[in-house]
mmCIF file of C-alpha atoms in Angstrom:
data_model
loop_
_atom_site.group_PDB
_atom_site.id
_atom_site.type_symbol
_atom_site.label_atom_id
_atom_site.label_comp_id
_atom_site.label_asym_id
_atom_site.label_seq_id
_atom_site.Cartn_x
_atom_site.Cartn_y
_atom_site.Cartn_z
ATOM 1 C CA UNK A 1 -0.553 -15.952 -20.780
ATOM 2 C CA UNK A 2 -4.106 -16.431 -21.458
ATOM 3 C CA UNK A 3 -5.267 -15.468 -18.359
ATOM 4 C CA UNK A 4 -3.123 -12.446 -18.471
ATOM 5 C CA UNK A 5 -4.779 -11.196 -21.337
ATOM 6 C CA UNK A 6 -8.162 -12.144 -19.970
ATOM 7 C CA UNK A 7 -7.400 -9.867 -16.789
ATOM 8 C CA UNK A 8 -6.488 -7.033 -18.958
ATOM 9 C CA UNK A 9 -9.371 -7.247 -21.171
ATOM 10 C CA UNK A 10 -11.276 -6.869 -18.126
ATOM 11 C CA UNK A 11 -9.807 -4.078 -17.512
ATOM 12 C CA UNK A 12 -9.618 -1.882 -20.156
ATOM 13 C CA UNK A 13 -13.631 -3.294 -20.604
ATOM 14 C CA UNK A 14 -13.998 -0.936 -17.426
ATOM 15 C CA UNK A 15 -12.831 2.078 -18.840
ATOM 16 C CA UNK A 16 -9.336 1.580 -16.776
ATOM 17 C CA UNK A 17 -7.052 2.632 -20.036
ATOM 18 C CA UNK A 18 -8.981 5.967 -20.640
ATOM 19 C CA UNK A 19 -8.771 6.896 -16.606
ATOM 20 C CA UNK A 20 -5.380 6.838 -15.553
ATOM 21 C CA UNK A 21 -1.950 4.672 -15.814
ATOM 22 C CA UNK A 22 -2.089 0.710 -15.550
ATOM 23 C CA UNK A 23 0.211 -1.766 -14.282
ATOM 24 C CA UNK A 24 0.831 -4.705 -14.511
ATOM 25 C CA UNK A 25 2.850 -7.584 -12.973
ATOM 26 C CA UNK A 26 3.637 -11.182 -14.028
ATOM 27 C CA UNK A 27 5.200 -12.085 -11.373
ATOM 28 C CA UNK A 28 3.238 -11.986 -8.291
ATOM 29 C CA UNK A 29 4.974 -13.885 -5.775
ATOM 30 C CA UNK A 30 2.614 -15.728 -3.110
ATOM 31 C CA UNK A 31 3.664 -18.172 0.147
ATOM 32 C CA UNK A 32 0.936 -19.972 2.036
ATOM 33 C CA UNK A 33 1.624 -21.024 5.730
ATOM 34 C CA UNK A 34 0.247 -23.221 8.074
ATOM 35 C CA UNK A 35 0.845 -23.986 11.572
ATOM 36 C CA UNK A 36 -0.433 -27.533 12.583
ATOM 37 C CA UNK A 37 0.725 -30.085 15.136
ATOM 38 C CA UNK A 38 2.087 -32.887 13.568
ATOM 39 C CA UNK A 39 3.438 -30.917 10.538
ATOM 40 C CA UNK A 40 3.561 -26.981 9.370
ATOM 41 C CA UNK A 41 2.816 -27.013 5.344
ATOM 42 C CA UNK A 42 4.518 -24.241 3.268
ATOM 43 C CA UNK A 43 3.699 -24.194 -0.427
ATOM 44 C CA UNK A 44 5.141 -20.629 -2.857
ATOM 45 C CA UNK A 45 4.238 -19.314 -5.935
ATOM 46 C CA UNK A 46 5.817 -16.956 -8.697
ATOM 47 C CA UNK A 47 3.229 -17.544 -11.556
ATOM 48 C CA UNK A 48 0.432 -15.177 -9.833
ATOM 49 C CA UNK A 49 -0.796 -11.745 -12.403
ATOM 50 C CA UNK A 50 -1.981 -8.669 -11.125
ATOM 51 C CA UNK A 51 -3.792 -5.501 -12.816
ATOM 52 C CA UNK A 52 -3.678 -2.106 -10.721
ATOM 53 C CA UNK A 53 -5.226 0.717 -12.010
ATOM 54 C CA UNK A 54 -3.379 3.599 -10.314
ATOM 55 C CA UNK A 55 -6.189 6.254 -10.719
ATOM 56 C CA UNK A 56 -9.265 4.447 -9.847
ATOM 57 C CA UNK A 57 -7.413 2.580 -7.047
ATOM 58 C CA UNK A 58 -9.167 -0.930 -8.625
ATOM 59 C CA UNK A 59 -6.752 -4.150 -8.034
ATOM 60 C CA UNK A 60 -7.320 -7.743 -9.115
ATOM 61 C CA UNK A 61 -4.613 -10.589 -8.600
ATOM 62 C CA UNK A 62 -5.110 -13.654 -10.005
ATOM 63 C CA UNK A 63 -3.008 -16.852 -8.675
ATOM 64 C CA UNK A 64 -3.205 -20.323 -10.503
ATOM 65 C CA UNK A 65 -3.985 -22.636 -7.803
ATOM 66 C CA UNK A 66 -1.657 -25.706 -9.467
ATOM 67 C CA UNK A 67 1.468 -23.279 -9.369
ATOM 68 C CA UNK A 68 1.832 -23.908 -6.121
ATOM 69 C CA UNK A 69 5.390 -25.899 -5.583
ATOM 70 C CA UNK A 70 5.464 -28.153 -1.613
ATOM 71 C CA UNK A 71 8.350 -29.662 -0.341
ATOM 72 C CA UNK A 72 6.654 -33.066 -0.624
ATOM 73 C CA UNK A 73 5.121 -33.759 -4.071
ATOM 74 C CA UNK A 74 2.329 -35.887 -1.955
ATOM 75 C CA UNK A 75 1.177 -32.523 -0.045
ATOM 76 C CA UNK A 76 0.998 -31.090 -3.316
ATOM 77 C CA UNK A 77 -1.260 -33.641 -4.706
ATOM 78 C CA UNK A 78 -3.288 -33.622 -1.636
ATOM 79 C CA UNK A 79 -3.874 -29.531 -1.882
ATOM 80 C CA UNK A 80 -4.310 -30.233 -5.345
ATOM 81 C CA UNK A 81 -7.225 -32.740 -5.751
ATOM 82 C CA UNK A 82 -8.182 -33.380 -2.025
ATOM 83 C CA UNK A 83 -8.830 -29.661 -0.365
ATOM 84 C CA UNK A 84 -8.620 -26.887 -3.118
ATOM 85 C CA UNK A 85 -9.786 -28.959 -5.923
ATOM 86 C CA UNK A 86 -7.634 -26.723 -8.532
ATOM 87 C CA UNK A 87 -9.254 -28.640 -11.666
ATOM 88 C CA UNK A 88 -12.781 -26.952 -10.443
ATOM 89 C CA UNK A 89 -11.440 -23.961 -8.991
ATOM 90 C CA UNK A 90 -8.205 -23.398 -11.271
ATOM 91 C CA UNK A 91 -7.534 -19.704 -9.591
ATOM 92 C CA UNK A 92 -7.610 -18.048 -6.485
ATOM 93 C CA UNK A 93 -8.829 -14.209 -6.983
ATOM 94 C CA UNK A 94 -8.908 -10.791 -5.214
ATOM 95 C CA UNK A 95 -10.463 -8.096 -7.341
ATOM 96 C CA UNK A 96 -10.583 -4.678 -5.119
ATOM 97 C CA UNK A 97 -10.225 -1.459 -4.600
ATOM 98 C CA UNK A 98 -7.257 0.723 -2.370
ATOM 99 C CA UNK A 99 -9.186 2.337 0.058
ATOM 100 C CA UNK A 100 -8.414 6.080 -0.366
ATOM 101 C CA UNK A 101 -6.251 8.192 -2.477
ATOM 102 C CA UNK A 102 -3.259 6.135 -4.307
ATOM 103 C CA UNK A 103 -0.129 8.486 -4.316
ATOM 104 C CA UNK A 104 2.570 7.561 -6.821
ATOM 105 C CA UNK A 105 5.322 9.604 -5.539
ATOM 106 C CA UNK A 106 8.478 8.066 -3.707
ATOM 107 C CA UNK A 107 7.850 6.087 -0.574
ATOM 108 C CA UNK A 108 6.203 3.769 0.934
ATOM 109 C CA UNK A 109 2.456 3.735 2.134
ATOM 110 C CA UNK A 110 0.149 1.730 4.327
ATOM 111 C CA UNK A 111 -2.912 1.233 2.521
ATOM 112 C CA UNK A 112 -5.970 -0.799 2.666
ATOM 113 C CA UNK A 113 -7.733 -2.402 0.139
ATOM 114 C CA UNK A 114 -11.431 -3.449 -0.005
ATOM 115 C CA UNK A 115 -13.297 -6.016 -2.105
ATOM 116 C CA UNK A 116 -13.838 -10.622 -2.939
ATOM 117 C CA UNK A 117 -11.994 -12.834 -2.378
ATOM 118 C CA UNK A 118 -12.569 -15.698 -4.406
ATOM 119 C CA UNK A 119 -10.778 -19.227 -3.041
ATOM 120 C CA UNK A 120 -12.172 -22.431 -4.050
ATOM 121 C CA UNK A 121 -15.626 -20.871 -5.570
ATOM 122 C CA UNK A 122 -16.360 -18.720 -2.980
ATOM 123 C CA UNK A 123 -16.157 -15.160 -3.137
ATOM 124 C CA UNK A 124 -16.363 -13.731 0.744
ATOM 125 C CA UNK A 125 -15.753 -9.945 0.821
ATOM 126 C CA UNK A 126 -12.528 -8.788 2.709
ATOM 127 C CA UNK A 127 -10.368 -5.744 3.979
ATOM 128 C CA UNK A 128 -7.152 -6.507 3.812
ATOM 129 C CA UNK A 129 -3.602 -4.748 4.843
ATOM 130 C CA UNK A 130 -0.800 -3.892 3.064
ATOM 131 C CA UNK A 131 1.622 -1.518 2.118
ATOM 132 C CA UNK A 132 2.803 0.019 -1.586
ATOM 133 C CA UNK A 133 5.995 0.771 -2.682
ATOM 134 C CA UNK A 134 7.130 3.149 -4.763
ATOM 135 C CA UNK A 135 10.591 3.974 -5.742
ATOM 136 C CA UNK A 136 11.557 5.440 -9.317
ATOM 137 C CA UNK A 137 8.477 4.404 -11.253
ATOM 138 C CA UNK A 138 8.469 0.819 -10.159
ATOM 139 C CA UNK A 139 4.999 0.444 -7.780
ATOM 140 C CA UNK A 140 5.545 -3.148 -5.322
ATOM 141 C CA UNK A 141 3.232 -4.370 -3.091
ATOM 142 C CA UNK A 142 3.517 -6.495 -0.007
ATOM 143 C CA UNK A 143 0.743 -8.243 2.335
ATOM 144 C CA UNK A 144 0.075 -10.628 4.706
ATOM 145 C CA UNK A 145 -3.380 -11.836 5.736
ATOM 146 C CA UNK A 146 -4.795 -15.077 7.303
ATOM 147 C CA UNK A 147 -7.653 -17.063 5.461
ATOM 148 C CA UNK A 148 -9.536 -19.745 7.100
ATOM 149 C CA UNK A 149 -10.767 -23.186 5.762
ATOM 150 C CA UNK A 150 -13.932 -22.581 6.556
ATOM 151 C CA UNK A 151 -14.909 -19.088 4.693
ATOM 152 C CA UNK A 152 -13.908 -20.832 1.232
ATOM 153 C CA UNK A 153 -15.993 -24.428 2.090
ATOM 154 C CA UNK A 154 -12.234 -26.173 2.361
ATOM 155 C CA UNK A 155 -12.808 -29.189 3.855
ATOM 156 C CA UNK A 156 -10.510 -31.313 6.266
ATOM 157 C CA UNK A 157 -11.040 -34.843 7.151
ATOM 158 C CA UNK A 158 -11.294 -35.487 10.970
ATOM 159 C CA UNK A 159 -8.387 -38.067 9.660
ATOM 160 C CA UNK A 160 -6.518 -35.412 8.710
ATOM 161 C CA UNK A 161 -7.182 -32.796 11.260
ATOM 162 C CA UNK A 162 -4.268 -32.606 13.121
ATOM 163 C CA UNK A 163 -2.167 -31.733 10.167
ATOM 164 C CA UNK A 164 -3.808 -29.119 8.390
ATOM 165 C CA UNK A 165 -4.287 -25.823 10.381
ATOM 166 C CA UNK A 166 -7.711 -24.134 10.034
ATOM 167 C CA UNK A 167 -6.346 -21.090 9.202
ATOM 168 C CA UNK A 168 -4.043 -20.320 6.131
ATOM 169 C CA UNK A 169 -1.313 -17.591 6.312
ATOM 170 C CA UNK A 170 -0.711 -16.200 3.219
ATOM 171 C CA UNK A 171 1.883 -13.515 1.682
ATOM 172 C CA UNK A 172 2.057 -11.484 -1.348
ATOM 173 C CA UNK A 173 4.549 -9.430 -3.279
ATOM 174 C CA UNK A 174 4.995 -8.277 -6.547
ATOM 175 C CA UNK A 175 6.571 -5.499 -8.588
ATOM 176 C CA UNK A 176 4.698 -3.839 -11.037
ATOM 177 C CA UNK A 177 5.393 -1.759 -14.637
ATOM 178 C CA UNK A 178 3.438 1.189 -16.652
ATOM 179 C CA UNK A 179 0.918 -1.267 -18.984
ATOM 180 C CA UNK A 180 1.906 -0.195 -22.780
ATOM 181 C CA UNK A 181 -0.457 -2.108 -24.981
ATOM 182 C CA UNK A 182 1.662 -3.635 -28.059
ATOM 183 C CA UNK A 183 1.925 -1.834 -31.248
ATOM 184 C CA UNK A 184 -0.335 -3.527 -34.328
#
């Protein structure tokens, strides 16, 4: 909850409130994927937040690293301390922007949307697909994009090689709601 509030703060620190309608969603669901050898790893999360300013077009999602839930609590551990080091880097971030016009009537668009992506302390700048959803006031997104070891300095033993891919797939979803700040 704290960071939820944090991540709005932000927001409305911007000048979102006074420029157009805000949502919001609690439950951004993530899955991260990967292909190796000797084992595929598959980790989900529903604890992720997301702000989306619907007339500026501006996005940040914010996932907690630790929410992450493996089959195998040892993976876990190992993702945990070993690779993503979620103690020192307790979030993974994408704060953007929807490249071009965001319409909020009825259907369902292919969009882009441009800006950092910040995965174990390092922000690299991405474009990444998706498409919005809307159907009777309730905005969803989906997306899919790859992110490799490498970009975010996520080291893997030569030990370990075999098992972890070098490249991460990972999916997003969420629905979102009209923001209404609570009543004092």
């Amino acid at each position: 909850m704290k960071t939820s509030g944090l991540l709005l703060c932000l927001f409305f620190a911007l000048g979102a409130h006074a420029q157009g309608t805000v949502y919001t969603s609690k439950e951004i669901k993530s899955r991260i994927y990967s292909e190796a050898p000797m084992e595929n790893i598959e980790a989900v999360s529903a604890k992720g937040i997301s702000v989306l300013n619907a007339a500026t077009g501006e996005i940040q999602v914010t996932i907690p690293i630790r929410s992450f839930q493996f089959k195998k609590s040892l993976m876990q551990e190992h993702f945990n301390e070993n690779y993503l080091e979620s103690d020192k880097y307790p979030n993974a971030v994408f704060k953007g922007r929807i490249n071009g016009p965001l319409t909020l009537t009825d259907g369902e668009y292919k969009v882009t949307v441009t800006g950092d992506l910040d995965v174990h302390g390092v922000k690299q700048q991405r474009t990444i697909s998706g498409t919005i959803r809307i159907s009777k006031g309730v905005v969803s997104i989906n997306s899919v994009f790859m992110v490799m070891c490498k970009d975010h300095n996520i080291k893997i033993p030569t030990l370990v090689f075999k098992n972890i891919a070098e490249s991460i797939q990972v999916s997003i979803s969420g629905n979102y709601t009209i923001y209404s700040a609570p009543k004092p």
